């Protein structure tokens, strides 16, 4: 059994800070929620490194919204449901596609500049989209543009206070209600942030894997803390592996945006042959899981550690349309306008997460979640490219609207008391060693291709690691590693339970989709 909290504490002895709404995370979901919520009360945002340290900052391709003349929310919905392979929540998808265009235009009103062609947005197309509906900024710097605009707005908003370098450890809950979080300051002090409503916008957990496009902050802390507190985590087996990360030793793997294939780049085998038409009618723009498995297959056949992505058809236009990809490739000695780029798959996105309703509510009163940390049901078994930035906006906005009813001017928050003094066992090795082992294990046994034998053996080892939790003094690395161990077990467990292949979850021992048994969600809760 996991401990309820990762650390000892006594609220009555701790530094305490108060606000109306607490938002954890400074990516698109956290900052947008904070800005919207500041209309109704005082908001505090906590973030574990600097504001821009987030997956959002790294997003390249763009943000999907049905704003084009030929497009409609209905078409966007159809594409999203198809990509989700029968597991999307239709109400949530309807909200996403219908409210998406308004949210994107709000972002423009806040100051975000998306690329234009004449008066219209320059819309691009990505895998599994039937229309051009991806807005992008400075070519392939969409996330950076959004992060800059939202950070600036939050920093200059009188209703939002931002604390950087604050590592949230656990949620404070009592009698089924959430009252904020316990966090670690850089000086090693623990502090309680108390609030009437708390939003976990802590992003995903790409760091579960040896090869990932995610930055170091993506350790799934919010999911693990929510799990310890008793929320349900849904669909944890569905991890999206991006087919095309730049192949080079080191972590994180730089993403080569799918929009490049949308603009005509093609995948080429180690032997120099174009292979995607053999795997799917949409060829290079097939769903990501299909492309990732096809690449693995080609790599296996040629005993190679990468394939090639040939974007030379863009020629001199490459640098203008994809400046970030161009510059990064040049930094690794590849000129993508005249030669192909070495690429291989990497863990990229978590479809599952903290189960919420369409207003971002969890099963714990006063606790909300949105963005990549949450599972509201818009992605199902596979995310449609560029829907995740949109998700952060749409559901962040809805959370802000529903949180306003929580503000309470009673002294209850100030009187709250809670302690935990459970015994804890330190790991035998260092946190860094444990993390490395988990990342290797997940890549080898809970990766793109899975089977019962591999999942079983991963679970056995993870159970051994989970018997230990770091005791005081607590460090950021130890907290993150404990969270990774918890989540690794949940991903492996959910993957073992789902005896079929669907979307991003592929079982070598159950290669077919099985709607009769498995057109349903996997929900994991601590008590189970
Ligand atoms: C390389 C790359 C390219 C991508 N390209 C696209 C794209 O083109 N289009 C698209 O739609 N999506 C894209 N995605 C996915 C998308 O960027 C993310 O899903 C989205 O940005 C998630 O936003 P978020 O606000 O939920 O989380 P994040 O942006 O990851 O923010 C999470 C925040 O929580 C903070 N945090 C985490 N744990 C703690 C803790 N314990 N205490 C305090 N703070 C904490 C983090 O520091 C961070 O500030 C891409 C992702 C990557 C990695």
Coordinates of C-alpha atoms and ligand atoms in Angstrom, one line a residue:
X1 CA 0.0 0.0 0.0
X2 CA 1.3 3.5 -0.8
X3 CA 1.6 5.9 2.0
X4 CA -1.0 8.7 2.0
X5 CA 1.7 11.3 2.1
X6 CA 5.4 11.3 1.0
X7 CA 6.5 13.2 4.0
X8 CA 5.8 13.8 7.7
X9 CA 4.1 17.1 8.6
X10 CA 2.1 18.9 11.2
X11 CA 0.0 21.8 9.7
X12 CA -0.1 23.6 13.1
X13 CA 3.7 23.8 13.1
X14 CA 4.2 24.9 9.5
X15 CA 4.4 28.1 7.6
X16 CA 1.0 28.7 6.0
X17 CA -0.1 30.8 3.1
X18 CA -3.6 31.5 2.0
X19 CA -5.5 32.3 -1.2
X20 CA -8.9 31.7 -2.7
X21 CA -7.7 29.5 -5.6
X22 CA -4.5 27.6 -5.8
X23 CA -3.2 26.6 -9.2
X24 CA -0.2 24.2 -9.5
X25 CA 1.6 24.4 -12.8
X26 CA 2.6 27.3 -15.1
X27 CA 2.0 25.7 -18.5
X28 CA -1.0 26.7 -20.8
X29 CA -3.5 24.9 -18.5
X30 CA -2.3 26.5 -15.2
X31 CA -1.7 30.0 -16.4
X32 CA -5.0 30.3 -18.4
X33 CA -7.0 28.9 -15.5
X34 CA -5.3 31.3 -13.2
X35 CA -6.0 34.3 -15.4
X36 CA -9.6 33.4 -15.8
X37 CA -10.1 32.6 -12.1
X38 CA -8.5 35.9 -11.0
X39 CA -11.9 37.5 -12.1
X40 CA -13.5 35.8 -9.1
X41 CA -10.8 35.8 -6.3
X42 CA -7.1 35.9 -5.3
X43 CA -5.1 33.3 -7.2
X44 CA -1.7 31.8 -6.3
X45 CA 0.2 29.8 -8.9
X46 CA 3.0 27.4 -7.7
X47 CA 5.5 26.1 -10.2
X48 CA 8.4 23.8 -9.5
X49 CA 11.1 25.5 -11.6
X50 CA 10.9 28.7 -13.6
X51 CA 7.6 29.6 -15.2
X52 CA 8.5 28.5 -18.7
X53 CA 9.7 25.1 -17.6
X54 CA 6.8 23.1 -19.0
X55 CA 5.8 20.9 -21.9
X56 CA 3.9 23.9 -23.2
X57 CA 7.1 25.8 -23.9
X58 CA 8.3 23.0 -26.1
X59 CA 5.1 22.6 -28.2
X60 CA 6.0 23.2 -31.9
X61 CA 3.3 22.2 -34.4
X62 CA 0.4 24.3 -33.1
X63 CA -3.0 24.4 -31.7
X64 CA -6.0 22.8 -33.4
X65 CA -9.3 24.7 -33.7
X66 CA -12.0 24.8 -36.4
X67 CA -11.5 28.4 -37.5
X68 CA -10.9 27.7 -41.2
X69 CA -13.5 28.5 -43.9
X70 CA -13.9 24.9 -45.0
X71 CA -13.8 23.5 -41.4
X72 CA -16.4 23.0 -38.7
X73 CA -16.5 21.8 -35.1
X74 CA -18.4 18.7 -36.4
X75 CA -15.4 17.7 -38.6
X76 CA -13.0 18.4 -35.8
X77 CA -15.1 16.2 -33.6
X78 CA -15.2 13.4 -36.1
X79 CA -11.4 13.4 -36.5
X80 CA -10.9 13.5 -32.7
X81 CA -13.3 10.6 -32.1
X82 CA -11.6 8.5 -34.9
X83 CA -8.2 9.1 -33.4
X84 CA -9.5 8.1 -30.0
X85 CA -10.6 4.7 -31.3
X86 CA -13.9 4.4 -29.5
X87 CA -12.7 5.6 -26.1
X88 CA -13.4 9.3 -26.2
X89 CA -16.0 10.8 -24.1
X90 CA -18.3 12.4 -26.7
X91 CA -19.6 15.1 -24.4
X92 CA -16.1 16.2 -23.6
X93 CA -15.1 16.2 -27.2
X94 CA -18.1 18.3 -28.1
X95 CA -17.2 20.9 -25.5
X96 CA -13.6 20.9 -26.8
X97 CA -14.4 21.5 -30.5
X98 CA -17.3 23.9 -29.8
X99 CA -15.5 26.1 -27.2
X100 CA -12.1 25.7 -28.8
X101 CA -12.4 28.5 -31.4
X102 CA -13.6 31.1 -28.7
X103 CA -10.7 30.2 -26.4
X104 CA -8.1 30.5 -29.2
X105 CA -9.5 33.9 -30.2
X106 CA -9.3 34.9 -26.5
X107 CA -5.6 33.9 -26.6
X108 CA -5.2 36.2 -29.7
X109 CA -7.0 39.0 -27.7
X110 CA -4.5 38.5 -24.9
X111 CA -1.7 39.1 -27.4
X112 CA -0.7 35.8 -29.0
X113 CA 0.4 36.2 -32.6
X114 CA -0.4 33.2 -34.8
X115 CA 1.1 33.1 -38.3
X116 CA -1.1 34.5 -41.0
X117 CA -1.5 34.2 -44.8
X118 CA -3.0 37.5 -45.8
X119 CA -5.9 38.3 -43.4
X120 CA -6.5 34.6 -42.5
X121 CA -4.6 32.3 -40.1
X122 CA -2.0 30.2 -41.9
X123 CA -3.5 26.9 -41.0
X124 CA -1.5 23.7 -41.4
X125 CA -2.5 20.0 -41.3
X126 CA -1.2 17.2 -39.1
X127 CA -1.7 13.5 -39.0
X128 CA -5.3 12.2 -38.8
X129 CA -6.8 15.7 -39.4
X130 CA -9.1 15.8 -42.4
X131 CA -8.8 19.6 -42.7
X132 CA -6.1 22.3 -42.3
X133 CA -6.9 23.5 -38.8
X134 CA -3.6 23.9 -36.9
X135 CA -2.7 27.5 -36.0
X136 CA 1.0 28.0 -35.4
X137 CA 3.3 30.8 -34.3
X138 CA 6.7 31.8 -35.6
X139 CA 6.6 28.7 -37.7
X140 CA 7.3 26.0 -35.1
X141 CA 7.4 28.0 -31.9
X142 CA 3.8 27.9 -31.0
X143 CA 4.3 26.8 -27.4
X144 CA 6.9 29.4 -26.7
X145 CA 4.6 32.1 -28.0
X146 CA 1.7 31.0 -25.9
X147 CA 3.8 30.5 -22.8
X148 CA 5.3 34.0 -23.2
X149 CA 1.9 35.7 -23.6
X150 CA 0.3 33.9 -20.7
X151 CA 3.3 34.4 -18.4
X152 CA 3.4 38.1 -19.1
X153 CA -0.3 38.5 -18.5
X154 CA -0.1 36.5 -15.3
X155 CA 2.9 38.4 -14.0
X156 CA 1.2 41.7 -14.7
X157 CA -2.2 40.7 -13.3
X158 CA -3.0 42.1 -9.9
X159 CA -5.1 39.1 -9.0
X160 CA -2.4 36.5 -9.6
X161 CA 0.6 35.8 -7.4
X162 CA 3.3 33.4 -8.8
X163 CA 5.8 31.5 -6.8
X164 CA 8.6 29.8 -8.7
X165 CA 10.9 27.0 -7.5
X166 CA 8.1 25.5 -5.2
X167 CA 7.8 21.7 -5.5
X168 CA 4.4 20.5 -4.5
X169 CA 4.6 17.3 -2.5
X170 CA 1.0 16.3 -1.6
X171 CA -2.5 17.5 -1.4
X172 CA -4.1 18.5 1.9
X173 CA -7.4 16.6 2.2
X174 CA -9.8 16.1 5.0
X175 CA -13.2 14.4 5.1
X176 CA -13.3 14.1 1.3
X177 CA -12.4 17.8 0.6
X178 CA -9.2 19.4 -0.6
X179 CA -7.8 22.4 1.1
X180 CA -4.5 23.0 -0.8
X181 CA -1.1 21.5 -0.8
X182 CA 2.1 20.8 1.1
X183 CA 5.1 22.0 -0.8
X184 CA 8.9 22.2 -0.5
X185 CA 10.8 25.5 -0.7
X186 CA 14.3 25.7 -2.2
X187 CA 15.6 26.2 1.4
X188 CA 14.2 22.8 2.3
X189 CA 11.4 24.2 4.4
X190 CA 7.9 22.7 4.0
X191 CA 5.1 25.1 3.6
X192 CA 1.3 24.7 3.4
X193 CA -0.6 26.6 0.8
X194 CA -4.3 26.7 1.8
X195 CA -7.1 27.5 -0.5
X196 CA -10.8 26.9 -1.2
X197 CA -10.2 25.3 -4.5
X198 CA -7.0 23.7 -5.9
X199 CA -6.2 23.0 -9.6
X200 CA -3.7 20.4 -10.6
X201 CA -2.3 21.6 -13.9
X202 CA 1.0 19.8 -13.5
X203 CA 1.3 18.3 -16.9
X204 CA 2.4 14.8 -18.0
X205 CA 5.0 12.2 -17.1
X206 CA 7.2 11.7 -20.1
X207 CA 10.1 11.2 -17.7
X208 CA 8.8 7.7 -17.0
X209 CA 10.7 6.7 -20.1
X210 CA 14.4 6.6 -21.1
X211 CA 13.5 8.3 -24.4
X212 CA 11.2 11.2 -24.2
X213 CA 10.4 14.5 -25.9
X214 CA 9.4 15.9 -22.5
X215 CA 11.5 18.3 -20.3
X216 CA 12.8 17.2 -16.9
X217 CA 9.8 18.7 -15.0
X218 CA 7.4 16.1 -16.6
X219 CA 7.5 13.6 -13.7
X220 CA 3.7 13.3 -13.2
X221 CA 3.8 14.7 -9.6
X222 CA 0.2 15.9 -9.7
X223 CA -1.1 12.6 -10.8
X224 CA 0.8 10.7 -8.1
X225 CA -0.3 13.2 -5.4
X226 CA -3.9 13.0 -6.6
X227 CA -3.7 9.2 -6.6
X228 CA -2.3 9.2 -3.0
X229 CA -5.2 11.4 -2.0
X230 CA -7.8 9.1 -3.4
X231 CA -8.7 10.4 -6.9
X232 CA -9.3 8.0 -9.7
X233 CA -6.7 7.9 -12.5
X234 CA -8.1 6.8 -15.8
X235 CA -6.6 5.2 -18.9
X236 CA -3.0 5.2 -17.7
X237 CA -2.0 2.5 -20.3
X238 CA -2.4 5.0 -23.1
X239 CA 0.9 6.7 -23.6
X240 CA 1.5 8.4 -26.9
X241 CA 4.9 7.7 -28.5
X242 CA 5.9 10.4 -31.0
X243 CA 7.2 8.7 -34.1
X244 CA 9.8 11.3 -35.0
X245 CA 12.2 12.6 -32.3
X246 CA 15.7 13.6 -33.5
X247 CA 17.9 10.6 -33.0
X248 CA 20.9 11.5 -30.8
X249 CA 22.2 10.2 -27.5
X250 CA 20.8 12.2 -24.6
X251 CA 17.5 13.2 -23.0
X252 CA 15.2 14.9 -23.8
X253 CA 14.9 14.0 -27.4
X254 CA 14.2 17.0 -29.6
X255 CA 10.8 16.6 -31.3
X256 CA 10.6 16.9 -35.1
X257 CA 7.1 18.2 -35.5
X258 CA 4.4 16.2 -37.4
X259 CA 3.6 19.4 -39.3
X260 CA 6.7 18.7 -41.3
X261 CA 5.1 15.6 -42.7
X262 CA 1.9 17.7 -43.1
X263 CA 4.0 20.0 -45.4
X264 CA 5.3 17.0 -47.5
X265 CA 8.3 15.4 -45.6
X266 CA 8.3 11.6 -45.9
X267 CA 9.8 8.8 -43.8
X268 CA 12.5 6.7 -45.4
X269 CA 13.9 3.3 -44.3
X270 CA 17.6 2.8 -43.5
X271 CA 17.8 1.2 -47.0
X272 CA 16.5 4.5 -48.5
X273 CA 13.0 3.3 -49.4
X274 CA 9.8 5.2 -48.6
X275 CA 7.8 2.8 -46.4
X276 CA 4.7 4.4 -44.9
X277 CA 2.4 3.8 -47.9
X278 CA 2.9 0.0 -47.1
X279 CA 1.5 0.5 -43.6
X280 CA -1.5 2.8 -43.9
X281 CA -3.7 4.5 -46.5
X282 CA -2.8 7.9 -45.1
X283 CA 0.9 7.0 -45.4
X284 CA 3.1 9.5 -43.6
X285 CA 0.1 11.2 -42.1
X286 CA -1.3 8.0 -40.5
X287 CA -2.1 8.1 -36.7
X288 CA 1.0 8.4 -34.5
X289 CA 0.8 4.9 -33.1
X290 CA 0.7 3.4 -36.5
X291 CA 3.7 5.5 -37.7
X292 CA 5.6 4.7 -34.4
X293 CA 5.1 1.0 -34.8
X294 CA 6.0 1.1 -38.5
X295 CA 9.3 2.9 -37.7
X296 CA 10.1 0.2 -35.0
X297 CA 9.4 -2.5 -37.6
X298 CA 11.7 -0.9 -40.2
X299 CA 14.4 -0.4 -37.5
X300 CA 14.1 -4.0 -36.4
X301 CA 14.3 -5.3 -40.0
X302 CA 17.4 -3.3 -40.7
X303 CA 18.9 -3.7 -37.2
X304 CA 19.1 0.0 -37.2
X305 CA 18.6 2.5 -34.3
X306 CA 16.8 5.1 -36.5
X307 CA 15.1 5.8 -39.8
X308 CA 15.2 9.0 -41.9
X309 CA 12.7 11.8 -42.3
X310 CA 13.2 13.5 -45.6
X311 CA 12.0 17.1 -45.7
X312 CA 14.3 18.2 -48.6
X313 CA 11.2 18.8 -50.8
X314 CA 10.8 22.0 -48.7
X315 CA 14.2 23.1 -49.9
X316 CA 15.2 26.7 -49.1
X317 CA 11.7 27.2 -47.5
X318 CA 12.5 24.8 -44.7
X319 CA 14.3 27.3 -42.6
X320 CA 11.5 29.8 -42.9
X321 CA 8.6 27.5 -42.2
X322 CA 10.4 25.4 -39.4
X323 CA 13.1 27.7 -38.0
X324 CA 13.4 25.9 -34.7
X325 CA 13.7 22.4 -36.2
X326 CA 16.1 23.8 -38.8
X327 CA 18.4 25.5 -36.2
X328 CA 18.4 22.5 -33.9
X329 CA 19.2 20.0 -36.7
X330 CA 22.0 22.3 -37.9
X331 CA 23.3 22.2 -34.3
X332 CA 23.6 18.5 -34.6
X333 CA 25.4 18.8 -38.0
X334 CA 22.4 18.0 -40.2
X335 CA 21.1 20.5 -42.8
X336 CA 17.5 19.3 -43.2
X337 CA 16.9 21.4 -46.3
X338 CA 19.4 19.2 -48.3
X339 CA 19.7 16.0 -46.3
X340 CA 17.3 13.7 -44.3
X341 CA 17.0 13.9 -40.5
X342 CA 17.7 10.7 -38.4
X343 CA 14.6 10.0 -36.3
X344 CA 13.3 7.4 -33.8
X345 CA 10.2 7.3 -31.6
X346 CA 10.1 8.7 -28.1
X347 CA 7.5 8.9 -25.3
X348 CA 5.6 12.1 -25.8
X349 CA 2.1 12.5 -24.2
X350 CA -0.1 10.9 -21.6
X351 CA -3.7 10.4 -22.7
X352 CA -4.7 9.2 -19.2
X353 CA -4.6 11.1 -16.0
X354 CA -6.7 12.4 -13.2
X355 CA -10.4 11.6 -14.0
X356 CA -12.5 14.7 -14.2
X357 CA -15.9 15.7 -15.4
X358 CA -16.3 18.4 -18.2
X359 CA -15.9 21.1 -15.6
X360 CA -12.6 19.8 -14.4
X361 CA -14.0 18.4 -11.1
X362 CA -12.4 15.4 -9.6
X363 CA -14.1 13.0 -7.1
X364 CA -12.6 15.1 -4.2
X365 CA -14.5 18.2 -3.5
X366 CA -12.5 21.4 -4.1
X367 CA -10.0 19.6 -6.3
X368 CA -9.8 20.2 -10.0
X369 CA -7.5 19.2 -12.8
X370 CA -7.0 20.2 -16.4
X371 CA -4.4 20.0 -19.2
X372 CA -2.2 17.0 -19.7
X373 CA -2.5 15.9 -16.0
X374 CA -6.2 15.4 -16.4
X375 CA -8.2 12.8 -18.2
X376 CA -11.5 14.5 -19.1
X377 CA -12.0 12.0 -22.0
X378 CA -11.1 14.0 -25.1
X379 CA -8.2 11.8 -26.3
X380 CA -9.5 8.3 -25.7
X381 CA -6.9 5.8 -26.8
X382 CA -4.9 8.2 -28.9
X383 CA -4.7 12.0 -29.0
X384 CA -5.3 13.8 -32.2
X385 CA -2.3 16.0 -32.8
X386 CA -2.5 19.6 -31.5
X387 CA -5.6 18.9 -29.4
X388 CA -3.7 19.1 -26.1
X389 CA -2.9 22.8 -26.1
X390 CA -6.5 23.4 -26.9
X391 CA -7.7 21.1 -24.1
X392 CA -5.7 23.2 -21.5
X393 CA -7.5 26.4 -22.6
X394 CA -11.1 25.0 -22.9
X395 CA -11.2 23.1 -19.6
X396 CA -9.1 25.7 -17.7
X397 CA -11.8 28.2 -18.6
X398 CA -14.6 25.9 -17.5
X399 CA -12.8 25.2 -14.2
X400 CA -12.5 29.0 -13.5
X401 CA -16.2 29.4 -14.0
X402 CA -17.1 26.5 -11.7
X403 CA -14.6 27.3 -8.9
X404 CA -16.0 30.7 -8.2
X405 CA -18.7 29.1 -6.0
X406 CA -16.1 27.7 -3.6
X407 CA -15.0 31.0 -2.1
X408 CA -15.9 31.0 1.5
X409 CA -15.1 33.8 4.0
X410 CA -15.4 31.6 7.1
X411 CA -12.3 31.1 9.3
X412 CA -12.4 27.3 8.5
X413 CA -9.1 27.4 6.4
X414 CA -7.2 29.1 9.2
X415 CA -8.4 26.6 11.8
X416 CA -7.5 23.5 9.7
X417 CA -5.3 21.0 11.5
X418 CA -3.7 17.8 10.1
X419 CA -0.6 15.7 10.9
X420 CA 1.1 12.7 9.4
X421 CA 3.9 10.7 11.1
X422 CA 3.9 7.4 9.3
X423 CA 7.1 5.5 9.3
X424 CA 8.9 5.5 5.9
X425 CA 11.7 3.3 4.4
X426 CA 14.5 4.9 2.4
X427 CA 15.5 3.3 -0.9
X428 CA 18.6 1.2 -1.0
X429 CA 20.1 3.2 -3.8
X430 CA 20.1 6.9 -4.7
X431 CA 17.0 8.6 -6.1
X432 CA 19.0 9.1 -9.4
X433 CA 19.8 5.3 -9.6
X434 CA 16.1 4.4 -9.0
X435 CA 14.9 6.9 -11.6
X436 CA 17.3 5.5 -14.2
X437 CA 16.2 2.0 -13.5
X438 CA 12.5 2.9 -13.8
X439 CA 13.1 4.7 -17.1
X440 CA 15.0 1.8 -18.6
X441 CA 12.4 -0.7 -17.4
X442 CA 9.5 1.3 -18.8
X443 CA 11.1 1.7 -22.2
X444 CA 12.0 -2.0 -22.4
X445 CA 8.8 -3.6 -21.0
X446 CA 6.0 -1.0 -20.9
X447 CA 6.9 0.8 -24.2
X448 CA 5.5 0.8 -27.7
X449 CA 5.1 -3.0 -27.9
X450 CA 3.9 -4.8 -24.8
X451 CA 3.1 -8.3 -23.7
X452 CA 2.0 -10.1 -20.5
X453 CA 5.5 -11.5 -19.7
X454 CA 7.2 -8.2 -19.9
X455 CA 4.5 -6.3 -18.0
X456 CA 4.5 -8.9 -15.3
X457 CA 8.3 -8.8 -14.8
X458 CA 8.2 -4.9 -14.8
X459 CA 5.4 -5.0 -12.2
X460 CA 7.4 -7.3 -9.9
X461 CA 10.4 -5.0 -9.9
X462 CA 8.3 -1.9 -9.5
X463 CA 6.6 -3.4 -6.5
X464 CA 10.0 -3.9 -4.9
X465 CA 10.9 -0.3 -5.5
X466 CA 7.5 0.9 -4.3
X467 CA 8.1 -0.8 -0.9
X468 CA 10.4 2.1 -0.2
X469 CA 9.6 5.8 0.1
X470 CA 12.0 8.5 0.8
X471 CA 12.1 9.8 4.3
X472 CA 13.1 13.2 5.5
X473 CA 15.1 15.2 4.6
X474 CA 13.1 15.3 1.3
X475 CA 14.7 16.5 -1.9
X476 CA 13.0 17.4 -5.2
X477 CA 14.7 14.5 -6.9
X478 CA 13.4 12.0 -4.3
X479 CA 9.9 13.4 -4.5
X480 CA 9.9 13.1 -8.3
X481 CA 11.4 9.6 -8.2
X482 CA 8.8 8.4 -5.7
X483 CA 6.1 9.8 -8.0
X484 CA 7.6 8.1 -11.1
X485 CA 7.7 4.7 -9.3
X486 CA 4.0 5.1 -8.3
X487 CA 3.0 6.1 -11.9
X488 CA 5.2 3.4 -13.5
X489 CA 3.3 0.8 -11.6
X490 CA -0.1 2.2 -12.6
X491 CA 0.8 2.4 -16.3
X492 CA 2.2 -1.2 -16.2
X493 CA -0.9 -2.4 -14.2
X494 CA -3.4 -0.8 -16.6
X495 CA -1.5 -2.1 -19.6
X496 CA -1.6 -5.6 -18.2
X497 CA -5.3 -5.4 -17.4
X498 CA -6.2 -4.3 -21.0
X499 CA -6.0 -7.5 -23.0
X500 CA -6.4 -6.0 -26.4
X501 CA -4.7 -3.5 -28.7
X502 CA -6.2 -0.1 -29.2
X503 CA -4.8 3.3 -30.2
X504 CA -1.4 3.8 -28.5
X505 CA -1.7 0.6 -26.4
X506 CA -0.3 -2.3 -28.4
X507 CA -0.2 -5.9 -26.9
X508 CA 1.9 -8.4 -29.0
X509 CA -0.1 -11.1 -27.2
X510 CA -3.5 -9.5 -27.9
X511 CA -2.9 -7.7 -31.3
X512 CA -6.6 -7.2 -32.1
X513 CA -9.1 -4.6 -30.8
X514 CA -11.8 -6.1 -28.7
X515 CA -14.8 -3.8 -28.4
X516 CA -16.9 -6.4 -26.6
X517 CA -14.7 -6.6 -23.6
X518 CA -12.6 -3.5 -23.7
X519 CA -14.6 -0.5 -25.0
X520 CA -14.4 0.9 -21.5
X521 CA -12.1 2.8 -19.3
X522 CA -9.5 1.5 -16.8
X523 CA -9.9 3.4 -13.5
X524 CA -7.3 2.9 -10.8
X525 CA -7.8 4.2 -7.2
X526 CA -5.6 3.8 -4.2
X527 CA -8.0 1.6 -2.2
X528 CA -8.2 -0.9 -5.0
Ligands
LIG1 C1 8.2 18.6 -27.6 C2 6.7 18.7 -27.5 C3 6.0 19.2 -28.5 C4 4.6 19.3 -28.4 N1 3.9 19.9 -29.5 C5 2.5 20.1 -29.3 C6 1.8 20.8 -30.3 O1 2.3 21.2 -31.3 N2 0.5 20.9 -30.1 C7 -0.2 20.5 -29.0 O2 -1.4 20.7 -28.8 N3 0.5 19.8 -28.0 C8 1.8 19.6 -28.1 N4 2.6 19.0 -27.1 C9 1.8 18.6 -25.9 C10 1.5 19.9 -25.1 O3 2.7 20.7 -25.2 C11 1.2 19.6 -23.7 O4 0.3 18.5 -23.6 C12 0.6 20.8 -23.0 O5 1.5 21.9 -23.2 C13 0.4 20.5 -21.6 O6 0.1 21.7 -20.9 P1 -0.1 21.7 -19.4 O7 -0.3 23.1 -19.0 O8 -1.1 20.7 -19.0 O9 1.3 21.1 -18.8 P2 2.8 21.7 -18.9 O10 2.9 22.7 -19.9 O11 3.7 20.6 -18.9 O12 2.9 22.5 -17.5 C14 3.0 21.7 -16.3 C15 3.5 22.7 -15.2 O13 3.4 22.1 -13.9 C16 4.6 22.3 -13.2 N5 4.7 21.2 -12.2 C17 4.7 19.9 -12.4 N6 4.9 19.3 -11.2 C18 4.9 20.2 -10.2 C19 5.0 20.2 -8.8 N7 5.2 19.0 -8.1 N8 5.0 21.3 -8.1 C20 4.9 22.5 -8.8 N9 4.8 22.6 -10.1 C21 4.8 21.5 -10.8 C22 5.6 22.3 -14.3 O14 6.8 22.8 -13.8 C23 4.9 23.1 -15.3 O15 5.0 24.4 -15.1 C24 3.9 18.9 -27.2 C25 4.7 18.4 -26.2 C26 6.1 18.3 -26.3 C27 6.8 17.8 -25.1

